[in-house]
Tab-separated table of C-alpha atoms and ligand atoms in Angstrom:
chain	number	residue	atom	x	y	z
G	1	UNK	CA	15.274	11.623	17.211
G	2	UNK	CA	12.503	12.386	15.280
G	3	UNK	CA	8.777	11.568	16.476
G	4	UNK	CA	5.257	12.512	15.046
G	5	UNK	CA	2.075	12.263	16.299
G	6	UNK	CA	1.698	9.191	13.958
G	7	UNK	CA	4.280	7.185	16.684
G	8	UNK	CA	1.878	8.067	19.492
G	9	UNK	CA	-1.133	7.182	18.491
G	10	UNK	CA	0.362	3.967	17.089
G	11	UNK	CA	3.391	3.067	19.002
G	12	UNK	CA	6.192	2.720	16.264
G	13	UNK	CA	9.221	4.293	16.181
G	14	UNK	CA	9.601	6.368	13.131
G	15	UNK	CA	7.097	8.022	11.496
G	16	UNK	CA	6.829	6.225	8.012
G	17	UNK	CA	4.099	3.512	7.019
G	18	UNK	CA	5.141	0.635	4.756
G	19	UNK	CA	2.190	0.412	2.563
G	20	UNK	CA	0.231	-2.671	1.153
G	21	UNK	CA	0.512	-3.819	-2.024
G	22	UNK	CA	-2.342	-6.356	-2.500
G	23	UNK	CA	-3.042	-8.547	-4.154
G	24	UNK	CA	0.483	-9.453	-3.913
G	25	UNK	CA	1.696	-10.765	-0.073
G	26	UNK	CA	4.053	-8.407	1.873
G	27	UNK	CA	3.793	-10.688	4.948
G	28	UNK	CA	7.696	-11.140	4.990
G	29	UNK	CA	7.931	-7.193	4.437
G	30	UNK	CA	5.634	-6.532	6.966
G	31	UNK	CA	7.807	-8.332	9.149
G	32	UNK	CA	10.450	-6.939	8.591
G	33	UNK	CA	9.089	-3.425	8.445
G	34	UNK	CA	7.688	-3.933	11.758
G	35	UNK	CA	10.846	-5.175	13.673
G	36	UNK	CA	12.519	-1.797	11.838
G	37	UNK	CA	10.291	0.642	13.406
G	38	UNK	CA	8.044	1.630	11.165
G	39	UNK	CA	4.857	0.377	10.730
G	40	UNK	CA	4.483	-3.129	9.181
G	41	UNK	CA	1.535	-3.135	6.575
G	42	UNK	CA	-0.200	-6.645	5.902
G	43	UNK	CA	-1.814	-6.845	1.892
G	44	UNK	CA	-4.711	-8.896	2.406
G	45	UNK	CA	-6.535	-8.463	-1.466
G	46	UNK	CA	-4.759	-11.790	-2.556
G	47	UNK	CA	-7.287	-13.789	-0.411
G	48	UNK	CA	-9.921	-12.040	-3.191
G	49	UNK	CA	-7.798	-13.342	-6.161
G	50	UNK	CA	-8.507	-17.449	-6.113
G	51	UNK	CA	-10.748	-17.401	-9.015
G	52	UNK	CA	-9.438	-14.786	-11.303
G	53	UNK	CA	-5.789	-15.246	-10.279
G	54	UNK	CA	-5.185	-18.328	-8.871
G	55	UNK	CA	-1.534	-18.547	-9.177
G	56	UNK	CA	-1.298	-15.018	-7.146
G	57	UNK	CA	-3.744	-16.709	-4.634
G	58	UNK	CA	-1.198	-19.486	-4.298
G	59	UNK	CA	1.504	-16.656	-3.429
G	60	UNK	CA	-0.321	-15.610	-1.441
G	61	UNK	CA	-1.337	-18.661	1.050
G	62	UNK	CA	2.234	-19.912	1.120
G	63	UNK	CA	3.570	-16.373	2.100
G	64	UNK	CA	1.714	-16.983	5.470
G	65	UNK	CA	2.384	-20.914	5.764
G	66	UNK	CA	-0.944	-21.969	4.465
G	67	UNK	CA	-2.312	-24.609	1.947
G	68	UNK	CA	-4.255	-22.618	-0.753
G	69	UNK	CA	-6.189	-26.189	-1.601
G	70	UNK	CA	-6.863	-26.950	1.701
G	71	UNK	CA	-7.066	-24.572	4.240
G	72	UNK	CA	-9.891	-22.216	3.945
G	73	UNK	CA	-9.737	-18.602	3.049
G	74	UNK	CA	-10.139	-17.799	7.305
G	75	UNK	CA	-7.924	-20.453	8.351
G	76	UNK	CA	-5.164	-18.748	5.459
G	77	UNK	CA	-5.719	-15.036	7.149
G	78	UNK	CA	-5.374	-15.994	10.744
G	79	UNK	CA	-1.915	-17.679	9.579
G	80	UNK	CA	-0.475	-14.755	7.747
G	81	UNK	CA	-1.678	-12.513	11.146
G	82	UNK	CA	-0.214	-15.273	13.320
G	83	UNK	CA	3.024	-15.319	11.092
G	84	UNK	CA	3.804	-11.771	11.332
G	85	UNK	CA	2.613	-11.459	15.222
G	86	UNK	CA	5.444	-14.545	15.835
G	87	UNK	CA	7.805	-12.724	13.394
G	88	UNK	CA	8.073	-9.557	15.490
G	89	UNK	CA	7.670	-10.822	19.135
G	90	UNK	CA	11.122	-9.939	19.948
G	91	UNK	CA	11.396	-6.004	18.780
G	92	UNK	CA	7.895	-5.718	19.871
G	93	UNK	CA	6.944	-4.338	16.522
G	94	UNK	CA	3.437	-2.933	15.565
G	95	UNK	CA	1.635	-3.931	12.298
G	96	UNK	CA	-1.258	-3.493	10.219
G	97	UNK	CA	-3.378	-4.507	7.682
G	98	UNK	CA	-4.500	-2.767	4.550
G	99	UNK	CA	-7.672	-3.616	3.299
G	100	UNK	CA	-9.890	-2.979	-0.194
G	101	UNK	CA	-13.277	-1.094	0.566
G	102	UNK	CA	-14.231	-1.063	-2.960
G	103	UNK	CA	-18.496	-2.071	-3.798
G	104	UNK	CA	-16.693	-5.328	-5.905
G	105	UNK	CA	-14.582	-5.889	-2.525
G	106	UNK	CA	-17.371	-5.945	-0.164
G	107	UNK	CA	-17.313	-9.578	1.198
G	108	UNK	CA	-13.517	-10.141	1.312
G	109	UNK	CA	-13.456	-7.060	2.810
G	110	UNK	CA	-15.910	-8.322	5.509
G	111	UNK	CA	-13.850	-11.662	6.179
G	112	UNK	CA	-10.458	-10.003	6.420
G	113	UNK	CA	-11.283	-7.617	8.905
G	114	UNK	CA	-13.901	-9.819	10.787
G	115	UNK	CA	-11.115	-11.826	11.387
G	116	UNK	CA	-8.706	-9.277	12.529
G	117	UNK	CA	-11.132	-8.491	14.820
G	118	UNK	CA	-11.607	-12.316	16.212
G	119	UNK	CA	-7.974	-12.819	16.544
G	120	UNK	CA	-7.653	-9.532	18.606
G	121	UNK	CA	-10.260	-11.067	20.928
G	122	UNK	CA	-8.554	-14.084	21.090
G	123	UNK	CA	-4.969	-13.142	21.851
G	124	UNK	CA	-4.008	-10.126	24.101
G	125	UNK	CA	-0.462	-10.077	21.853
G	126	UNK	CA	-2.180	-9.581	18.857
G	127	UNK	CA	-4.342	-7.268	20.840
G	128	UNK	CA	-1.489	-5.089	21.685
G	129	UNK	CA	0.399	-5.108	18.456
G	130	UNK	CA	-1.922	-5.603	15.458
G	131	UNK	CA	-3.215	-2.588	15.785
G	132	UNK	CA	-4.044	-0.795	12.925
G	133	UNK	CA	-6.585	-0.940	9.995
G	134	UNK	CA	-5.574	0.708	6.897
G	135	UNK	CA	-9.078	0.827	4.216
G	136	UNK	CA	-8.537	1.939	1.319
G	137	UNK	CA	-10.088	2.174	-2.829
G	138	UNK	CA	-13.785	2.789	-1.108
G	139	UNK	CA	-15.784	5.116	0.891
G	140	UNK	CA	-14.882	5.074	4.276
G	141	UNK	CA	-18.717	5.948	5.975
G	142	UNK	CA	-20.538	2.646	5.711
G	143	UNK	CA	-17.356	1.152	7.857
G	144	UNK	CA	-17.427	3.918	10.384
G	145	UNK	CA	-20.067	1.961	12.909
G	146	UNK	CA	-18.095	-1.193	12.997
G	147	UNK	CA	-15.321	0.298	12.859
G	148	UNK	CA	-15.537	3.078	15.530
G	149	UNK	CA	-16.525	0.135	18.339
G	150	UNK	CA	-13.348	-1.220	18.137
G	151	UNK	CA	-9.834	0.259	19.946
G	152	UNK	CA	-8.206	-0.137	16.189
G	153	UNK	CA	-6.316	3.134	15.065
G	154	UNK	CA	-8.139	3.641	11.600
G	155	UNK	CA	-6.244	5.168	8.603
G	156	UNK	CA	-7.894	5.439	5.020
G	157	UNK	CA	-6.078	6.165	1.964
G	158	UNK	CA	-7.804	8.612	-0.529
G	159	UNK	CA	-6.899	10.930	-3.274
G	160	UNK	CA	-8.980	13.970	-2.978
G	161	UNK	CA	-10.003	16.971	-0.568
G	162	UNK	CA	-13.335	15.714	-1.047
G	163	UNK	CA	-13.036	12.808	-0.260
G	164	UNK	CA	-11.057	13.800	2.603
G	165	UNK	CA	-13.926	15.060	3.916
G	166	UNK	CA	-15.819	12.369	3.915
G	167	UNK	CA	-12.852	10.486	5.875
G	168	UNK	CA	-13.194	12.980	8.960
G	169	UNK	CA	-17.205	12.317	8.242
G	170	UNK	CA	-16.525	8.953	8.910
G	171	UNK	CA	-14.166	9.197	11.942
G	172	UNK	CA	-11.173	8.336	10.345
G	173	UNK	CA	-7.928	8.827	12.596
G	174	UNK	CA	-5.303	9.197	10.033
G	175	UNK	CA	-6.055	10.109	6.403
G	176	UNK	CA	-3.561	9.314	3.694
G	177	UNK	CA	-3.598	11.197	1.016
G	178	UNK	CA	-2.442	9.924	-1.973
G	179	UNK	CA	-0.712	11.480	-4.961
G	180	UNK	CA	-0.964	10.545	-8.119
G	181	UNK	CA	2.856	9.869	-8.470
G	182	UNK	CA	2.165	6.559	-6.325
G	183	UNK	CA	2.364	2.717	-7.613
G	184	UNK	CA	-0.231	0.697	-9.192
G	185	UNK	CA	-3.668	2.146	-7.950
G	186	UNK	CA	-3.936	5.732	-8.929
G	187	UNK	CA	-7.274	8.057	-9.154
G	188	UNK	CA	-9.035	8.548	-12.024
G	189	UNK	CA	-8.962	12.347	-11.380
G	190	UNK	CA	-5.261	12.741	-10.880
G	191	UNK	CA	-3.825	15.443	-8.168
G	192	UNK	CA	-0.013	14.435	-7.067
G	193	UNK	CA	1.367	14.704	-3.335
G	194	UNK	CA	2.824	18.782	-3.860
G	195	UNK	CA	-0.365	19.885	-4.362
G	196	UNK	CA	-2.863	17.456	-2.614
G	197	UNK	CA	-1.075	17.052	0.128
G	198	UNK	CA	-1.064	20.546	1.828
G	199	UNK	CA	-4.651	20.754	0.649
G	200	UNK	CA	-5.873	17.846	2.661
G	201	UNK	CA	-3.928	19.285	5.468
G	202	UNK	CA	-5.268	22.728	5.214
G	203	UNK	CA	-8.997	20.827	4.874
G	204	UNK	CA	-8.754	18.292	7.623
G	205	UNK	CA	-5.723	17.951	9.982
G	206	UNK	CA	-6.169	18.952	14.081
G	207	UNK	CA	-5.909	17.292	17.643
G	208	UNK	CA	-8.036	14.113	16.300
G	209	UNK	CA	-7.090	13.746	12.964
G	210	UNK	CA	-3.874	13.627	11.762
G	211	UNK	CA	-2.566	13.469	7.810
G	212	UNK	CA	0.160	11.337	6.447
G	213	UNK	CA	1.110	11.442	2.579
G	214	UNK	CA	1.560	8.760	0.188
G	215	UNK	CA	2.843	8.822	-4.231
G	216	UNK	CA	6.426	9.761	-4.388
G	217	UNK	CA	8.115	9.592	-0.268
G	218	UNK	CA	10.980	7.174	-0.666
G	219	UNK	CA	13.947	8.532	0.872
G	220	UNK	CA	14.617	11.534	3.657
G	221	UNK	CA	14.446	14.523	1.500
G	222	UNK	CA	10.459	13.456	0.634
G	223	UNK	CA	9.964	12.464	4.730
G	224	UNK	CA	11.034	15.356	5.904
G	225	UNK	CA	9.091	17.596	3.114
G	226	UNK	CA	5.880	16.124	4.228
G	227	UNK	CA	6.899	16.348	8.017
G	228	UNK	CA	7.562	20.293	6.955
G	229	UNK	CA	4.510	20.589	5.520
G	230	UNK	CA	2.168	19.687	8.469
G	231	UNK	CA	2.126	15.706	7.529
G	232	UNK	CA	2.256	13.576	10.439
G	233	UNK	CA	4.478	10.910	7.887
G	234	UNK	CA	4.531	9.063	4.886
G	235	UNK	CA	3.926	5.627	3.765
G	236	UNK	CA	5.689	4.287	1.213
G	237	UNK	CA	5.229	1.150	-1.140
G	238	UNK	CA	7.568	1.323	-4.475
G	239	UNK	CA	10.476	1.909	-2.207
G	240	UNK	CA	9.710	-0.859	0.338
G	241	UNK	CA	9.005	-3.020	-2.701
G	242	UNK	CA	12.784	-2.726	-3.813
G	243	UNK	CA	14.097	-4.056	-0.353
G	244	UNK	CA	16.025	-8.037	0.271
G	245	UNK	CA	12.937	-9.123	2.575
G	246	UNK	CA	9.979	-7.963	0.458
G	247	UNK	CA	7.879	-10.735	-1.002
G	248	UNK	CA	8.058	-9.796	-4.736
G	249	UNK	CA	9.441	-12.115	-7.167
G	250	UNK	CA	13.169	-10.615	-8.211
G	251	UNK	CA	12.416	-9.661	-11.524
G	252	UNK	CA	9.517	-7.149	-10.146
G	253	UNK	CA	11.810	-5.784	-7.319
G	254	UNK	CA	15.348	-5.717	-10.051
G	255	UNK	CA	12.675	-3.789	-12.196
G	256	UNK	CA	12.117	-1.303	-10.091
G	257	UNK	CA	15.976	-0.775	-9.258
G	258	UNK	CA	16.294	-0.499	-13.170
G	259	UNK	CA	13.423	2.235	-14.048
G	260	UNK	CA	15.146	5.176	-15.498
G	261	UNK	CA	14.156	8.641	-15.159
G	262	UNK	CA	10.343	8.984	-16.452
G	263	UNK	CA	10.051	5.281	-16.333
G	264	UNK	CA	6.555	4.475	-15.649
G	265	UNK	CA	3.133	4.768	-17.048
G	266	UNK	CA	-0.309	5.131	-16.390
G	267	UNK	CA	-3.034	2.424	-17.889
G	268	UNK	CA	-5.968	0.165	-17.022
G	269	UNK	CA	-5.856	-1.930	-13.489
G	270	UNK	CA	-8.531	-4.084	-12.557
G	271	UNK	CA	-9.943	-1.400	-9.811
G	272	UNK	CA	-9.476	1.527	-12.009
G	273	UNK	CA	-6.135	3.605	-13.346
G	274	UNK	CA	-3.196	2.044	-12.476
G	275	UNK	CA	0.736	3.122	-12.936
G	276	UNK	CA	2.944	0.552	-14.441
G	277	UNK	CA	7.112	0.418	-15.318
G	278	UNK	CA	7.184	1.200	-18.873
G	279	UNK	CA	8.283	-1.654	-21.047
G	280	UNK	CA	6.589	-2.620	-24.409
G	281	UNK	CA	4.630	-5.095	-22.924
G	282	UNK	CA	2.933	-2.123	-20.333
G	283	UNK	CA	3.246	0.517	-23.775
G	284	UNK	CA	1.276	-2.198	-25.636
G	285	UNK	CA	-1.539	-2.161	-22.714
G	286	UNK	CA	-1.415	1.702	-22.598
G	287	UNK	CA	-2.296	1.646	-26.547
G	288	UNK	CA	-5.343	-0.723	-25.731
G	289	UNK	CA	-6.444	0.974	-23.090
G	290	UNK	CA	-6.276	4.496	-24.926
G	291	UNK	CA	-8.481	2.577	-27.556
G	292	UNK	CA	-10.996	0.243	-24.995
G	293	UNK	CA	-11.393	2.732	-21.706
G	294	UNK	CA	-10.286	5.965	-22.717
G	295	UNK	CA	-11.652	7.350	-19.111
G	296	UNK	CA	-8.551	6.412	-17.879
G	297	UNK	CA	-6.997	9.422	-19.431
G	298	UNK	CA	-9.848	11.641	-19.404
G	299	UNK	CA	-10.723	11.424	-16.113
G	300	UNK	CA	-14.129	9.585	-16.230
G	301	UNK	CA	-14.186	6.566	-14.384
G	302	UNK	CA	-15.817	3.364	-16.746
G	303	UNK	CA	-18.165	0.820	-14.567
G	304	UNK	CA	-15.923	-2.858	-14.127
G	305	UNK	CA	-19.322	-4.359	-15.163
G	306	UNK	CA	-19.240	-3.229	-18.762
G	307	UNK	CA	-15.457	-2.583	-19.370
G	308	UNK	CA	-13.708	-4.895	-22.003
G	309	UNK	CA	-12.611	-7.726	-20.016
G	310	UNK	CA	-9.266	-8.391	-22.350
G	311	UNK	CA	-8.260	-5.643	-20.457
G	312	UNK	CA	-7.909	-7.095	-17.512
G	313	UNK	CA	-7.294	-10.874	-19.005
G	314	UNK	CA	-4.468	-8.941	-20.501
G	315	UNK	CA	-2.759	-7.722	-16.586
G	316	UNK	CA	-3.265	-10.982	-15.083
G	317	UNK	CA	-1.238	-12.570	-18.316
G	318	UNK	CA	1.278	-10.184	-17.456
G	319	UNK	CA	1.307	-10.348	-13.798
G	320	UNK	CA	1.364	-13.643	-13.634
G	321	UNK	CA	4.269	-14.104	-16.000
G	322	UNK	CA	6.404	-12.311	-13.856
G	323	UNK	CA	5.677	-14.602	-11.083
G	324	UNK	CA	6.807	-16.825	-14.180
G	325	UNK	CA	10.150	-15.059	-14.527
G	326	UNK	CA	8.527	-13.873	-18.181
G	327	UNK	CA	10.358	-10.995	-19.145
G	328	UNK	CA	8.834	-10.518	-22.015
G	329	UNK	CA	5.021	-10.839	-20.967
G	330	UNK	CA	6.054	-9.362	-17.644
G	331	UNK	CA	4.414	-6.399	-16.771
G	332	UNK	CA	5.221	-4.516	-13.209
G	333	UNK	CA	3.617	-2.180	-11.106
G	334	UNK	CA	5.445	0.981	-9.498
G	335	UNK	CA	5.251	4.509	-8.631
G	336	UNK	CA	7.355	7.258	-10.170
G	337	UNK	CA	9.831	7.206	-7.549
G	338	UNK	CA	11.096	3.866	-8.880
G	339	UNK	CA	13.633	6.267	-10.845
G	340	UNK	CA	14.370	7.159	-7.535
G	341	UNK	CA	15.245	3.679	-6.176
G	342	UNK	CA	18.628	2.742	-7.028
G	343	UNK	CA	19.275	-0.578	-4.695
G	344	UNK	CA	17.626	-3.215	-2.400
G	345	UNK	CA	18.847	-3.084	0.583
G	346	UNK	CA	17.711	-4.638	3.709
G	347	UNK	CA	14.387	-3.180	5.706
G	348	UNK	CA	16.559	-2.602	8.776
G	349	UNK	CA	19.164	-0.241	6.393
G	350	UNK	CA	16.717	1.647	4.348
G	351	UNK	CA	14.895	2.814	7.661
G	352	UNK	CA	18.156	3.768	9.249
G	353	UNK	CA	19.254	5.695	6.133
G	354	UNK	CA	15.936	7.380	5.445
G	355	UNK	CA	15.870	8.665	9.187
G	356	UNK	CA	19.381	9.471	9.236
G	357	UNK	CA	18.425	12.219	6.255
G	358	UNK	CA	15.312	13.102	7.497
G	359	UNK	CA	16.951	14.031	10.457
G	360	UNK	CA	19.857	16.335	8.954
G	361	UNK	CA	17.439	17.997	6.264
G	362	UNK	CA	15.303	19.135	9.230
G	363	UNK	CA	18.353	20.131	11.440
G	364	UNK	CA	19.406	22.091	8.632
G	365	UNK	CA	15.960	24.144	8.157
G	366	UNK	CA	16.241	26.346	10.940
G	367	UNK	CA	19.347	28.002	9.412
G	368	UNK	CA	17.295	29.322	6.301
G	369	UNK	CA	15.634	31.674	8.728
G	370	UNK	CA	18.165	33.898	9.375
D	1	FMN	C1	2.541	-3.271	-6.502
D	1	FMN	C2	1.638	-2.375	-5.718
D	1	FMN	C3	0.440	-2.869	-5.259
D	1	FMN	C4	-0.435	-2.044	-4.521
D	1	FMN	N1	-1.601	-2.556	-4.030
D	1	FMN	C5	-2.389	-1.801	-3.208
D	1	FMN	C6	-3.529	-2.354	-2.554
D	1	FMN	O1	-3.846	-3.521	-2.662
D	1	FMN	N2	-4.270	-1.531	-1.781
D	1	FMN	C7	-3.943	-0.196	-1.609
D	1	FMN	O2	-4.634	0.508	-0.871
D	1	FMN	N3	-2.864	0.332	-2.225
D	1	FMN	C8	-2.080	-0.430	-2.977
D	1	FMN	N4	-0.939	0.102	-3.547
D	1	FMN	C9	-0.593	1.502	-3.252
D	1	FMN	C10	0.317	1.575	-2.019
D	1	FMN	O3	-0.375	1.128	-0.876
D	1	FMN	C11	0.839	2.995	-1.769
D	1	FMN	O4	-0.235	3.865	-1.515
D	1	FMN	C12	1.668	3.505	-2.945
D	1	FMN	O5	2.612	2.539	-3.328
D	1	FMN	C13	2.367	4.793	-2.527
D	1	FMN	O6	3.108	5.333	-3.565
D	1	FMN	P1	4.666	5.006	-3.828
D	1	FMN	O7	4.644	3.730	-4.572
D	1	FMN	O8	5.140	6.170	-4.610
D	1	FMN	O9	5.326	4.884	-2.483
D	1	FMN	C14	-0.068	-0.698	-4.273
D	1	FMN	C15	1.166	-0.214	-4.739
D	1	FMN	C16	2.023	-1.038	-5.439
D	1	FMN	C17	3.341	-0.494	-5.910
């Protein structure tokens, strides 16, 4: 049996973090995630996307049992929460939520986890169990007082050493460090998990603050490298994407299944760089963004005020036409491992298997020392 420091502090089982993958729901992943062990991460970004993408907002609502005309944007939260605290009552399971720091974030950011915090008042269950508050695409420090009143066990995901720094500044209890292998949101200053993970380790991990690593863990050889290396786990999204409970449309999660080897690509997301399957319809956006926000592959972030906007018209076209079933105009978010993920099988399975080779590869590493 394997245990970190990441399953005391939080209470779950194995030591690997399904991750959030606003603005799309994973409330029926989190779920399930939760009741496997591991610890169940709630998107929340999709409450954000009712102008700009309503049909994702819609997704979104009805993934927690809510009306997106009707109820309002608190009422849809505290049902996705209540959803996922009814969903697990039986294993006990712990969850999360993963929320958007970013300056254009700032007031959903504010509701979601101002109502985390009311329903934890409210309800000594979800007290207990909804327990931790993953921030993320932001800086960390101007959520520290708010944040450090509260019993919550804080994570924040961030791609640097430097910014790393700023997490401990802050008070953050876990810091995820994320390569640039991972799905959808990358940095615009790209470091991947071999060589940013130690790094962050060797910068910030002791007794309070622990260091988990995220881009490119999907199975038990990539676990039980980070555990090696000093990590106290791994979250994972592309691989928890690909699994029979997780809330993305089939054609997104048969996608993934499909990527060959060097299958994806980075181009322009709304918050910045973002890694895409390749198809034409993501080469096509690649070209364009080459030609309208070249910092994307030179490293120099553009400001969302002045970037071209058919950009971004452009992704929600394409996301929304795979909630469409759209192959053509369909265009899918993923990390590189996605040529890594080869079935979807159920939550309970993966999380078994995973463990299960985690658990010989670091039986076996004693016998190299001889
Ligand atoms: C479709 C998709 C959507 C994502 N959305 C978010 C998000 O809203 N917030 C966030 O912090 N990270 C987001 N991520 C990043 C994941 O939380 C995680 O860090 C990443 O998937 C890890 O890399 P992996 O895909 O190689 O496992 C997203 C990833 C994917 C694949």
């Amino acid at each position: 049996m394997i245990k970190s420091k990441l399953c005391d502090i939080t209470g779950i089982k194995y030591p690997i973090i399904q991750a959030g993958m606003g603005p799309f729901p994973t409330t029926n992943l989190c779920i399930a995630s939760a009741n496997a062990g591991v610890l169940g991460i709630l998107s929340s970004s999709g409450i954000a996307s009712d102008a700009n993408q309503p049909e994702i907002y819609g997704v979104f609502c009805r993934s927690g049992g809510a009306d997106p005309e009707k109820d309002s944007k608190e009422t849809v939260l505290r049902k996705i929460f209540q959803k996922v605290l009814d969903g697990t009552k039986e294993s006990q399971g712990i969850f999360g939520v993963n929320v958007m720091v970013s300056a254009e974030m700032r007031e959903p950011a504010e509701l979601i986890i101002g109502t985390m915090l009311k329903v934890r008042e409210e309800d000594p269950e979800m007290k207990k169990r909804f327990k931790v508050l993953i921030t993320s695409a932001g800086d960390p420090l101007p959520w520290s007082d708010v944040i450090k009143k509260t019993d919550l066990v804080w994570m924040h995901v961030m791609p640097s050493v430097k910014a790393a720094l700023r997490c401990k500044k802050a008070g953050v209890d876990v810091i995820i460090a994320s390569g640039h292998e991972g799905g959808f949101h990358t940095s615009w200053e790209p470091v991947h998990s071999m060589v940013l993970l130690p790094a962050v380790i060797d910068a910030v991990a002791d007794e309070n603050t622990l260091v988990v690593g995220t881009g490119g863990f999907c199975d038990g050889k990539t676990l039980a490298a980070a555990l090696v290396m000093g990590a106290a786990g791994a979250q994972m999204g592309t691989r928890f994407l690909a699994t029979e409970e997780s809330d993305f449309p089939p054609l997104w999660k048969q996608a993934v299944v499909d990527t060959p080897d060097r299958g994806t690509l980075v181009a322009r997301g709304f918050v910045g760089p973002a890694r895409w399957i390749k198809n034409p319809r993501s080469q096509e956006h690649a070209k364009n963004t080459l030609e309208k926000s070249p910092g994307v592959y030179l490293g120099i972030p553009d400001d969302y005020s002045t970037i071209d906007m058919s950009l971004i018209d452009y992704e929600n076209e394409s996301i929304n036409a795979v909630y469409k079933g759209d192959k053509e105009k369909a265009m899918m978010a993923a990390g590189e491992s996605a040529q890594r993920v080869t079935d979807m099988p159920k939550v309970h399975d993966l999380v078994q298997r995973i463990m299960k080779e985690t658990e010989e590869i670091l039986r076996a590493v004693p016998r190299l020392l001889d």
